[in-house]
Amino acid sequence: MDSLIRDIIIEAAGPDDLAPLHALIEGAYRGDGARRGWTHEADLIDGQRTDTETLAAIIDDARQHILVVRNDDAIIGCVALTDKGDGTCYLGMLTVAPDLQAAGLGRQLIEAGERHVAASFGARRIEMTVIAQRAELIAWYERRGYHRTGERRPFPYGDPRIGTPRSDALDFIVLERDLG
């Protein structure tokens, strides 16, 4: 596996990246193929994770960026970053191709994202939300220095852009990290 990801490039996504970016995200979060990795939501939510219009809006917005990981010109990972103001940024849509999960790319993307928001937005703090039922994913983020704030946020039921939940008991735990 290491030989597959030795020469990576992490850079900002552009408009030409929309189709492969969308395919990566859908393949890592939803459907049977996502189950090859450990970070999927396929057992919790059916349907799409995002759409190309949403991704295009992020890329076009100066207060939002998507970083992608490229290996031999293929996009194998991404992370979305949003400037929320007051020195706070939101990290979301952390995605690694299912067959490459557990190879360190997620950690590299988080670190690149943290450096990026500090340099681009002057961020001093970064936050994220994780579906509360994803205990193993929350623990993974905690090992990377994120901690629970005690805040919970509702799941956006009825939003067709994010799929159909299999449960009516989903909500998000808020995690944060000071960038110091």
CSV table of C-alpha atoms in Angstrom, one decimal, residues 28-154:
chain,number,residue,atom,x,y,z
A,28,ALA,CA,-16.0,6.7,0.7
A,29,TYR,CA,-19.2,7.6,2.6
A,30,ARG,CA,-22.1,5.8,0.9
A,31,GLY,CA,-23.0,2.4,-0.5
A,32,ASP,CA,-21.4,-1.0,-0.3
A,33,GLY,CA,-18.0,0.1,-1.7
A,34,ALA,CA,-17.6,2.5,1.2
A,35,ARG,CA,-17.6,-0.5,3.6
A,36,ARG,CA,-14.1,-1.4,2.3
A,37,GLY,CA,-13.0,1.5,4.6
A,38,TRP,CA,-13.8,2.2,8.2
A,39,THR,CA,-15.0,5.8,8.1
A,40,HIS,CA,-18.1,5.3,6.0
A,41,GLU,CA,-21.7,6.3,7.0
A,42,ALA,CA,-23.2,3.6,4.8
A,43,ASP,CA,-24.8,1.8,7.8
A,44,LEU,CA,-26.4,5.1,9.0
A,45,ILE,CA,-27.4,7.0,5.9
A,46,ASP,CA,-28.6,6.0,2.5
A,47,GLY,CA,-28.4,8.1,-0.7
A,48,GLN,CA,-25.9,10.8,-1.6
A,49,ARG,CA,-23.4,12.5,0.7
A,50,THR,CA,-23.1,15.7,-1.4
A,51,ASP,CA,-23.6,16.9,-4.9
A,52,THR,CA,-21.4,18.6,-7.5
A,53,GLU,CA,-23.3,21.9,-7.1
A,54,THR,CA,-22.5,22.1,-3.4
A,55,LEU,CA,-18.8,21.2,-4.1
A,56,ALA,CA,-18.7,23.9,-6.8
A,57,ALA,CA,-20.1,26.5,-4.4
A,58,ILE,CA,-17.4,25.6,-1.9
A,59,ILE,CA,-14.7,25.9,-4.5
A,60,ASP,CA,-16.1,29.3,-5.7
A,61,ASP,CA,-16.4,30.8,-2.1
A,62,ALA,CA,-13.3,32.7,-0.9
A,63,ARG,CA,-14.2,31.7,2.7
A,64,GLN,CA,-14.2,28.0,1.9
A,65,HIS,CA,-11.5,25.7,0.5
A,66,ILE,CA,-11.3,22.1,-0.4
A,67,LEU,CA,-7.8,20.5,-0.2
A,68,VAL,CA,-7.3,17.4,-2.3
A,69,VAL,CA,-4.6,14.7,-2.1
A,70,ARG,CA,-3.4,13.6,-5.5
A,71,ASN,CA,-1.4,10.5,-6.3
A,72,ASP,CA,-0.4,10.1,-9.9
A,73,ASP,CA,-3.1,12.7,-10.8
A,74,ALA,CA,-5.8,10.7,-9.1
A,75,ILE,CA,-7.7,12.4,-6.2
A,76,ILE,CA,-7.5,10.0,-3.3
A,77,GLY,CA,-8.5,12.2,-0.4
A,78,CYS,CA,-9.9,15.6,0.5
A,79,VAL,CA,-11.0,17.9,3.3
A,80,ALA,CA,-13.3,20.9,3.3
A,81,LEU,CA,-12.4,24.0,5.3
A,82,THR,CA,-14.7,26.9,6.1
A,83,ASP,CA,-13.7,30.3,7.7
A,84,LYS,CA,-16.4,30.9,10.4
A,85,GLY,CA,-14.8,34.2,11.5
A,86,ASP,CA,-13.4,35.2,14.9
A,87,GLY,CA,-10.4,33.0,14.3
A,88,THR,CA,-12.5,29.8,14.0
A,89,CYS,CA,-12.7,27.4,11.0
A,90,TYR,CA,-14.8,24.4,10.4
A,91,LEU,CA,-13.2,21.1,9.1
A,92,GLY,CA,-15.5,18.8,7.3
A,93,MET,CA,-15.8,16.1,4.7
A,94,LEU,CA,-12.5,14.5,5.6
A,95,THR,CA,-12.4,11.8,3.0
A,96,VAL,CA,-9.8,9.1,2.0
A,97,ALA,CA,-10.4,6.5,-0.6
A,98,PRO,CA,-11.7,3.3,1.2
A,99,ASP,CA,-8.8,1.1,0.0
A,100,LEU,CA,-6.3,3.6,1.3
A,101,GLN,CA,-7.7,4.3,4.8
A,102,ALA,CA,-5.5,3.5,7.7
A,103,ALA,CA,-2.4,4.5,5.7
A,104,GLY,CA,-1.9,7.9,7.3
A,105,LEU,CA,-3.6,10.1,4.7
A,106,GLY,CA,-6.4,11.3,7.0
A,107,ARG,CA,-3.8,12.5,9.5
A,108,GLN,CA,-1.8,14.2,6.8
A,109,LEU,CA,-5.0,15.9,5.5
A,110,ILE,CA,-5.9,17.2,8.9
A,111,GLU,CA,-2.4,18.6,9.5
A,112,ALA,CA,-2.4,20.2,6.1
A,113,GLY,CA,-5.9,21.6,6.7
A,114,GLU,CA,-4.9,23.0,10.1
A,115,ARG,CA,-1.8,24.7,8.6
A,116,HIS,CA,-3.9,26.0,5.7
A,117,VAL,CA,-6.6,27.6,7.8
A,118,ALA,CA,-4.0,29.2,10.1
A,119,ALA,CA,-2.2,30.7,7.1
A,120,SER,CA,-5.2,31.5,4.9
A,121,PHE,CA,-7.8,32.6,7.4
A,122,GLY,CA,-5.7,33.4,10.6
A,123,ALA,CA,-7.6,30.6,12.4
A,124,ARG,CA,-6.6,29.9,16.0
A,125,ARG,CA,-9.2,27.2,16.5
A,126,ILE,CA,-10.8,24.5,14.4
A,127,GLU,CA,-14.0,22.7,15.0
A,128,MET,CA,-15.9,19.8,13.4
A,129,THR,CA,-19.0,17.7,13.9
A,130,VAL,CA,-19.1,13.9,13.9
A,131,ILE,CA,-22.3,11.8,14.0
A,132,ALA,CA,-22.6,10.8,17.7
A,133,GLN,CA,-23.0,7.1,16.8
A,134,ARG,CA,-19.5,7.0,15.3
A,135,ALA,CA,-17.6,6.3,18.5
A,136,GLU,CA,-14.5,4.9,16.8
A,137,LEU,CA,-14.2,8.0,14.5
A,138,ILE,CA,-14.7,10.4,17.5
A,139,ALA,CA,-11.9,8.5,19.3
A,140,TRP,CA,-9.7,8.8,16.2
A,141,TYR,CA,-10.1,12.5,16.2
A,142,GLU,CA,-9.5,12.7,19.9
A,143,ARG,CA,-6.1,10.9,19.4
A,144,ARG,CA,-5.3,13.8,17.0
A,145,GLY,CA,-5.8,16.4,19.6
A,146,TYR,CA,-9.5,17.2,19.2
A,147,HIS,CA,-11.7,17.3,22.2
A,148,ARG,CA,-15.5,17.2,22.8
A,149,THR,CA,-17.0,20.6,23.6
A,150,GLY,CA,-20.1,19.2,25.2
A,151,GLU,CA,-22.2,20.7,22.4
A,152,ARG,CA,-24.5,18.6,20.3
A,153,ARG,CA,-26.1,19.8,17.0
A,154,PRO,CA,-29.1,18.3,15.3
